[in-house]
Tab-separated table of C-alpha atoms in Angstrom:
chain	number	residue	atom	x	y	z
A	1	MET	CA	33.646	4.123	5.876
A	2	THR	CA	35.105	6.960	3.887
A	3	SER	CA	35.641	10.455	5.209
A	4	SER	CA	32.387	11.441	3.494
A	5	SER	CA	30.426	9.130	5.776
A	6	PRO	CA	26.644	9.642	5.743
A	7	HIS	CA	26.551	9.479	9.525
A	8	VAL	CA	25.000	12.566	11.094
A	9	ARG	CA	24.563	12.507	14.842
A	10	SER	CA	21.017	13.105	16.023
A	11	SER	CA	20.424	16.144	18.174
A	12	ALA	CA	17.792	14.083	20.008
A	13	PRO	CA	18.890	10.420	20.109
A	14	LEU	CA	16.113	7.855	20.174
A	15	VAL	CA	17.807	5.423	22.562
A	16	GLY	CA	15.212	4.108	24.989
A	17	ARG	CA	12.216	5.481	23.091
A	18	ALA	CA	9.512	2.967	22.227
A	19	ALA	CA	8.767	4.373	18.801
A	20	PRO	CA	9.751	7.578	17.007
A	21	PRO	CA	6.855	9.288	15.195
A	22	ILE	CA	8.229	8.473	11.723
A	23	GLY	CA	9.563	5.261	10.262
A	24	VAL	CA	11.570	5.487	7.044
A	25	GLY	CA	12.030	2.228	5.144
A	26	MET	CA	14.802	1.912	2.574
A	27	PRO	CA	14.603	-1.285	0.480
A	28	VAL	CA	17.946	-1.672	-1.280
A	29	TYR	CA	19.839	-4.037	-3.544
A	30	ASN	CA	23.353	-3.104	-4.701
A	31	GLY	CA	22.809	0.547	-3.877
A	32	GLU	CA	26.173	1.883	-4.952
A	33	PRO	CA	27.097	4.461	-6.204
A	34	TYR	CA	24.306	6.708	-4.857
A	35	LEU	CA	23.601	5.044	-1.496
A	36	GLU	CA	25.952	7.142	0.615
A	37	GLY	CA	24.404	10.413	-0.541
A	38	ALA	CA	20.872	9.055	-0.070
A	39	LEU	CA	21.646	7.976	3.497
A	40	ARG	CA	23.273	11.291	4.312
A	41	SER	CA	20.203	13.187	3.112
A	42	VAL	CA	17.818	11.102	5.244
A	43	LEU	CA	19.963	11.373	8.365
A	44	SER	CA	20.310	15.142	7.912
A	45	GLN	CA	16.592	15.691	8.563
A	46	LYS	CA	15.935	18.514	11.029
A	47	GLY	CA	13.155	19.190	13.489
A	48	VAL	CA	11.746	15.654	13.670
A	49	ASP	CA	12.482	12.290	15.304
A	50	PHE	CA	12.557	9.231	13.069
A	51	GLU	CA	14.108	5.840	12.529
A	52	LEU	CA	15.638	4.510	9.324
A	53	VAL	CA	15.300	0.794	8.597
A	54	ILE	CA	17.461	-0.454	5.722
A	55	ALA	CA	16.147	-3.676	4.151
A	56	ASP	CA	19.042	-5.158	2.172
A	57	ASN	CA	17.880	-7.696	-0.407
A	58	CYS	CA	21.172	-9.660	-0.367
A	59	SER	CA	23.382	-7.001	-1.987
A	60	THR	CA	26.678	-8.183	-3.467
A	61	ASP	CA	28.425	-4.798	-3.599
A	62	GLY	CA	29.566	-2.572	-0.717
A	63	THR	CA	26.035	-1.886	0.538
A	64	GLU	CA	26.248	-4.256	3.508
A	65	GLU	CA	29.536	-2.911	4.837
A	66	LEU	CA	28.410	0.706	4.574
A	67	CYS	CA	25.040	0.078	6.224
A	68	ARG	CA	26.347	-2.125	9.058
A	69	GLU	CA	28.868	0.532	10.031
A	70	LEU	CA	26.182	3.181	9.915
A	71	ALA	CA	23.824	1.132	12.116
A	72	ARG	CA	26.666	0.576	14.583
A	73	THR	CA	27.334	4.302	14.975
A	74	ASP	CA	23.864	5.894	14.653
A	75	PRO	CA	21.056	4.749	17.003
A	76	ARG	CA	18.405	5.888	14.522
A	77	VAL	CA	19.471	3.244	11.987
A	78	ARG	CA	18.614	-0.449	11.859
A	79	TYR	CA	20.101	-2.670	9.164
A	80	LEU	CA	18.267	-5.850	8.130
A	81	ARG	CA	19.709	-8.242	5.575
A	82	ARG	CA	17.372	-10.764	3.962
A	83	GLU	CA	18.383	-14.421	4.100
A	84	ARG	CA	17.695	-14.571	0.362
A	85	ASN	CA	16.685	-12.139	-2.354
A	86	VAL	CA	12.907	-11.955	-1.957
A	87	GLY	CA	12.308	-9.589	-4.883
A	88	ILE	CA	11.453	-5.905	-5.018
A	89	THR	CA	7.769	-6.331	-4.152
A	90	ALA	CA	8.199	-8.492	-1.054
A	91	ASN	CA	11.093	-6.390	0.222
A	92	HIS	CA	8.955	-3.242	0.001
A	93	ASN	CA	6.005	-4.943	1.705
A	94	GLN	CA	8.078	-6.390	4.539
A	95	VAL	CA	9.918	-3.198	5.468
A	96	VAL	CA	6.605	-1.468	6.237
A	97	HIS	CA	6.088	-3.938	9.103
A	98	GLU	CA	9.692	-3.644	10.251
A	99	THR	CA	9.447	0.089	10.936
A	100	ARG	CA	7.523	1.870	13.662
A	101	GLY	CA	5.809	5.188	14.193
A	102	GLU	CA	2.647	7.057	13.317
A	103	PHE	CA	3.898	7.845	9.811
A	104	PHE	CA	5.858	5.909	7.193
A	105	SER	CA	7.861	6.845	4.108
A	106	TYR	CA	9.785	4.841	1.549
A	107	ALA	CA	13.286	6.052	0.803
A	108	THR	CA	15.331	4.873	-2.159
A	109	SER	CA	19.062	4.303	-2.384
A	110	ASP	CA	19.421	6.858	-5.182
A	111	ASP	CA	17.110	9.750	-4.221
A	112	GLU	CA	17.847	12.606	-1.830
A	113	TYR	CA	15.735	14.405	0.792
A	114	ARG	CA	15.763	18.118	1.477
A	115	GLU	CA	16.635	18.542	5.169
A	116	ASP	CA	13.134	19.738	6.181
A	117	ARG	CA	11.202	17.165	4.146
A	118	LEU	CA	9.985	14.905	6.961
A	119	ALA	CA	9.193	17.834	9.244
A	120	LEU	CA	7.050	19.605	6.646
A	121	LEU	CA	5.227	16.471	5.469
A	122	SER	CA	4.467	15.273	9.012
A	123	ALA	CA	3.189	18.753	9.922
A	124	ALA	CA	0.850	18.599	6.916
A	125	LEU	CA	-0.543	15.241	8.043
A	126	ARG	CA	-1.138	16.559	11.534
A	127	ARG	CA	-3.011	19.556	10.115
A	128	HIS	CA	-5.197	17.138	8.096
A	129	PRO	CA	-6.026	14.220	10.432
A	130	THR	CA	-8.114	12.376	7.810
A	131	ALA	CA	-5.375	12.491	5.159
A	132	ALA	CA	-3.865	9.207	3.992
A	133	ALA	CA	-0.593	10.741	2.779
A	134	ALA	CA	1.254	13.998	2.182
A	135	VAL	CA	3.294	14.505	-0.973
A	136	SER	CA	5.708	17.252	-1.961
A	137	GLY	CA	7.008	18.680	-5.183
A	138	VAL	CA	9.893	16.793	-6.759
A	139	GLU	CA	13.101	17.904	-8.422
A	140	GLU	CA	14.090	15.423	-11.120
A	141	ILE	CA	17.867	14.905	-11.358
A	142	ASP	CA	20.184	12.867	-13.571
A	143	GLU	CA	23.072	10.557	-12.690
A	144	ALA	CA	25.356	13.515	-11.920
A	145	GLY	CA	22.760	15.295	-9.761
A	146	ARG	CA	21.900	17.901	-12.410
A	147	THR	CA	18.313	19.149	-12.446
A	148	ILE	CA	16.431	17.919	-15.516
A	149	GLY	CA	12.893	18.877	-14.517
A	150	THR	CA	10.372	19.310	-11.724
A	151	TRP	CA	7.064	17.703	-10.804
A	152	ARG	CA	4.188	19.033	-8.749
A	153	ASP	CA	0.876	17.369	-7.990
A	154	THR	CA	-1.875	19.371	-9.647
A	155	ALA	CA	-4.661	16.777	-9.331
A	156	PRO	CA	-7.216	17.727	-6.617
A	157	THR	CA	-6.847	14.508	-4.619
A	158	ASP	CA	-7.516	16.269	-1.321
A	159	GLN	CA	-11.289	16.233	-1.998
A	160	PRO	CA	-13.566	14.825	0.746
A	161	ASP	CA	-15.323	12.355	-1.581
A	162	PRO	CA	-13.287	9.142	-2.051
A	163	VAL	CA	-14.636	8.395	-5.528
A	164	THR	CA	-13.774	11.900	-6.724
A	165	ARG	CA	-10.233	11.342	-5.428
A	166	LEU	CA	-10.048	7.996	-7.230
A	167	ARG	CA	-11.263	9.547	-10.471
A	168	HIS	CA	-8.586	12.251	-10.287
A	169	ARG	CA	-5.941	9.620	-9.562
A	170	LEU	CA	-6.995	7.548	-12.569
A	171	ASP	CA	-6.950	10.665	-14.751
A	172	ASN	CA	-3.333	11.185	-13.635
A	173	TYR	CA	-2.518	7.500	-13.344
A	174	ASP	CA	1.094	7.657	-14.523
A	175	GLU	CA	2.114	10.149	-11.829
A	176	THR	CA	3.754	8.003	-9.139
A	177	MET	CA	5.579	10.426	-6.840
A	178	HIS	CA	2.859	9.928	-4.202
A	179	PHE	CA	4.474	6.540	-3.563
A	180	TYR	CA	7.423	8.374	-1.990
A	181	GLY	CA	5.263	10.672	0.127
A	182	LEU	CA	4.773	10.405	3.874
A	183	MET	CA	1.894	8.034	4.617
A	184	ARG	CA	-0.209	7.562	7.708
A	185	ARG	CA	0.793	4.103	8.928
A	186	GLU	CA	-2.681	3.089	10.090
A	187	THR	CA	-4.096	3.890	6.657
A	188	LEU	CA	-1.240	2.212	4.802
A	189	LEU	CA	-1.788	-1.008	6.744
A	190	ARG	CA	-5.471	-0.945	5.793
A	191	ALA	CA	-4.522	-0.741	2.123
A	192	ARG	CA	-3.661	-3.828	0.118
A	193	PRO	CA	0.045	-4.699	-0.006
A	194	LEU	CA	1.952	-4.149	-3.220
A	195	GLU	CA	1.255	-6.830	-5.824
A	196	ALA	CA	3.884	-8.410	-8.067
A	197	ILE	CA	2.977	-6.345	-11.102
A	198	LEU	CA	4.909	-3.504	-12.705
A	199	PRO	CA	2.312	-0.758	-11.963
A	200	ALA	CA	1.915	-1.831	-8.310
A	201	ASP	CA	2.757	1.688	-7.115
A	202	ARG	CA	-0.056	3.175	-9.239
A	203	VAL	CA	-2.544	0.673	-7.841
A	204	MET	CA	-1.435	1.357	-4.269
A	205	ILE	CA	-1.766	5.131	-4.706
A	206	SER	CA	-5.293	4.602	-6.052
A	207	GLY	CA	-6.092	2.542	-2.967
A	208	LEU	CA	-4.749	5.216	-0.629
A	209	ALA	CA	-6.864	7.832	-2.395
A	210	LEU	CA	-9.961	5.788	-1.549
A	211	LEU	CA	-8.929	5.668	2.122
A	212	GLY	CA	-8.181	9.365	2.630
A	213	PRO	CA	-7.178	12.665	1.011
A	214	LEU	CA	-3.687	13.083	-0.428
A	215	VAL	CA	-2.496	16.508	0.717
A	216	VAL	CA	0.206	18.522	-1.016
A	217	VAL	CA	3.164	20.482	0.326
A	218	ASP	CA	4.000	22.615	-2.683
A	219	GLU	CA	7.763	22.702	-2.199
A	220	LEU	CA	10.507	20.680	-3.913
A	221	LEU	CA	11.422	18.450	-0.956
A	222	LEU	CA	12.566	15.349	-2.856
A	223	ARG	CA	15.335	14.979	-5.439
A	224	HIS	CA	14.341	11.983	-7.560
A	225	ARG	CA	17.179	10.521	-9.598
A	226	ASN	CA	16.595	9.136	-13.079
A	227	HIS	CA	19.336	6.786	-14.265
A	228	PRO	CA	19.498	3.575	-16.330
A	229	GLY	CA	19.828	1.295	-13.294
A	230	SER	CA	16.833	2.595	-11.353
A	231	ASN	CA	13.749	0.464	-10.755
A	232	SER	CA	11.631	3.130	-12.479
A	233	GLN	CA	13.446	2.360	-15.739
A	234	VAL	CA	12.177	-1.238	-15.719
A	235	ASN	CA	9.394	-1.157	-18.299
A	236	HIS	CA	8.706	-4.726	-19.383
A	237	ALA	CA	5.795	-6.151	-17.417
A	238	ARG	CA	6.463	-9.826	-18.184
A	239	ALA	CA	10.171	-9.574	-17.337
A	240	PHE	CA	9.310	-7.861	-14.049
A	241	ARG	CA	6.776	-10.581	-13.169
A	242	ALA	CA	9.229	-13.366	-14.017
A	243	ARG	CA	11.873	-11.766	-11.809
A	244	GLU	CA	9.464	-11.219	-8.910
A	245	MET	CA	7.839	-14.655	-9.073
A	246	PRO	CA	10.424	-17.115	-10.403
A	247	GLY	CA	9.019	-20.542	-11.099
A	248	ASP	CA	5.444	-19.297	-11.523
A	249	GLN	CA	4.296	-21.143	-14.647
A	250	ARG	CA	0.856	-19.539	-14.892
A	251	PHE	CA	0.064	-17.474	-17.956
A	252	PHE	CA	0.471	-13.834	-17.058
A	253	LEU	CA	-1.778	-11.190	-18.611
A	254	PRO	CA	-0.209	-7.886	-17.463
A	255	ASN	CA	-3.053	-5.471	-18.188
A	256	VAL	CA	-5.697	-7.951	-17.076
A	257	GLU	CA	-3.884	-8.471	-13.749
A	258	GLU	CA	-3.610	-4.703	-13.294
A	259	GLY	CA	-7.352	-4.353	-13.830
A	260	ARG	CA	-8.023	-7.115	-11.303
A	261	ALA	CA	-5.786	-5.359	-8.786
A	262	LEU	CA	-7.749	-2.119	-9.186
A	263	LEU	CA	-11.020	-4.014	-8.752
A	264	ARG	CA	-9.683	-5.572	-5.536
A	265	VAL	CA	-8.713	-2.129	-4.229
A	266	ILE	CA	-12.276	-0.879	-4.782
A	267	ARG	CA	-13.853	-4.022	-3.351
A	268	ASN	CA	-11.813	-3.783	-0.140
A	269	ALA	CA	-12.272	-0.030	0.431
A	270	PRO	CA	-14.733	1.076	3.157
A	271	LEU	CA	-17.330	2.480	0.729
A	272	SER	CA	-21.096	2.607	0.792
A	273	PRO	CA	-22.880	0.540	-1.894
A	274	GLY	CA	-23.531	3.687	-3.905
A	275	GLN	CA	-19.928	4.851	-3.628
A	276	ARG	CA	-18.671	1.418	-4.667
A	277	LEU	CA	-20.789	1.459	-7.828
A	278	ARG	CA	-19.481	4.947	-8.639
A	279	ALA	CA	-15.919	3.742	-8.019
A	280	TYR	CA	-16.351	0.854	-10.451
A	281	ALA	CA	-17.778	3.315	-12.989
A	282	ALA	CA	-14.725	5.547	-12.470
A	283	LEU	CA	-12.606	2.784	-14.016
A	284	ARG	CA	-14.110	3.393	-17.469
A	285	PRO	CA	-11.264	5.683	-18.669
A	286	TRP	CA	-8.726	3.089	-17.531
A	287	LEU	CA	-10.666	0.348	-19.314
A	288	ARG	CA	-10.796	2.387	-22.519
A	289	ARG	CA	-7.033	2.942	-22.420
A	290	ASN	CA	-6.343	-0.714	-21.696
A	291	ALA	CA	-8.942	-2.496	-23.839
A	292	VAL	CA	-6.557	-3.034	-26.754
A	293	PRO	CA	-3.581	-4.064	-24.541
A	294	MET	CA	-5.836	-6.543	-22.698
A	295	ALA	CA	-6.983	-8.029	-26.010
A	296	ARG	CA	-3.334	-8.378	-27.000
A	297	ASN	CA	-2.632	-10.086	-23.648
A	298	VAL	CA	-5.319	-12.669	-24.382
A	299	ALA	CA	-4.153	-13.133	-27.990
A	300	HIS	CA	-0.515	-13.616	-26.935
A	301	SER	CA	-1.582	-16.124	-24.295
A	302	GLY	CA	-3.596	-18.032	-26.888
A	303	ILE	CA	-0.521	-18.182	-29.115
A	304	ASP	CA	1.574	-19.373	-26.167
A	305	VAL	CA	-0.951	-22.114	-25.368
A	306	ALA	CA	-0.997	-23.240	-29.014
A	307	ARG	CA	2.810	-23.351	-29.148
A	308	ASP	CA	2.914	-25.277	-25.883
A	309	TRP	CA	0.508	-27.913	-27.155
A	310	ARG	CA	2.297	-28.121	-30.502
A	311	GLY	CA	5.559	-28.701	-28.680
A	312	ARG	CA	4.031	-31.422	-26.509
A	313	LEU	CA	2.526	-33.196	-29.496
A	314	SER	CA	5.747	-33.080	-31.470
A	315	SER	CA	7.717	-34.503	-28.540
A	316	SER	CA	5.218	-37.321	-27.845
A	317	PRO	CA	6.298	-40.820	-28.991
A	318	PRO	CA	4.325	-42.188	-31.985
A	319	ARG	CA	1.534	-44.630	-31.207
A	320	GLU	CA	2.044	-48.252	-32.185
A	321	SER	CA	-0.299	-49.485	-34.887
A	322	SER	CA	-2.443	-52.520	-34.064
């Protein structure tokens, strides 16, 4: 490790403890060059006990060496390396089960925590025992760490009525910073796992909103880095699906699959019959926005089917005449 090692010794080591109150899961693949700073920011958290589980998806850069050394020297860190690259979706889903504690948060290999982030978010969840997650304000930074903007959650998703929360989430559907909030583990495990679709984080946040309020700590506790190599810059749904599910030959209709995922979230939520009908009705704005893209999905698939059959016919041997 370099002299700027991310290792920060815990003032209250967790050796011998069954489970710290917070589990932080960091799915990573080729995390350089921002990994060291991200790790340092997580391990610098003050006023709270936690564990950090690093789920390495078969990195080929210096990620493994850095993380193994860190796990060897800091008892709060566990390093897990996948036997094969399982994709972004599966790696995120698995690391939830590989961490412990009452609360869970995703960490990325390119973002940075403010040193009181976990303490403030966990305190907010304890003040609101029915809340599914707590989310903070976010400072958007570029590759060099320069501030390029800020984000704060202004949607009233702390309402007691689950359908009202869902409606507000769908009205602010493209806001995804809740995914990096601190979640109540019990509630997260009741939610559906991430699906292999590009907007899986949006669907999961919608599901959490049906399970409990999303409370806000109105301070900039997360520095979210925007750079060309980040997962958030992946914006082609079919390419993402092909990468996540190699060998899957089924026709993929991105917007249709997203709609199905939202329907599954509503169907599986613990709602009364009346609430469930209202929740389905709350999807109308989403359906209006996606009606044309879904029609294009179907049209493109029809073209693909026609091309496939044309190719098969052209490659078939001619029949012998009698």
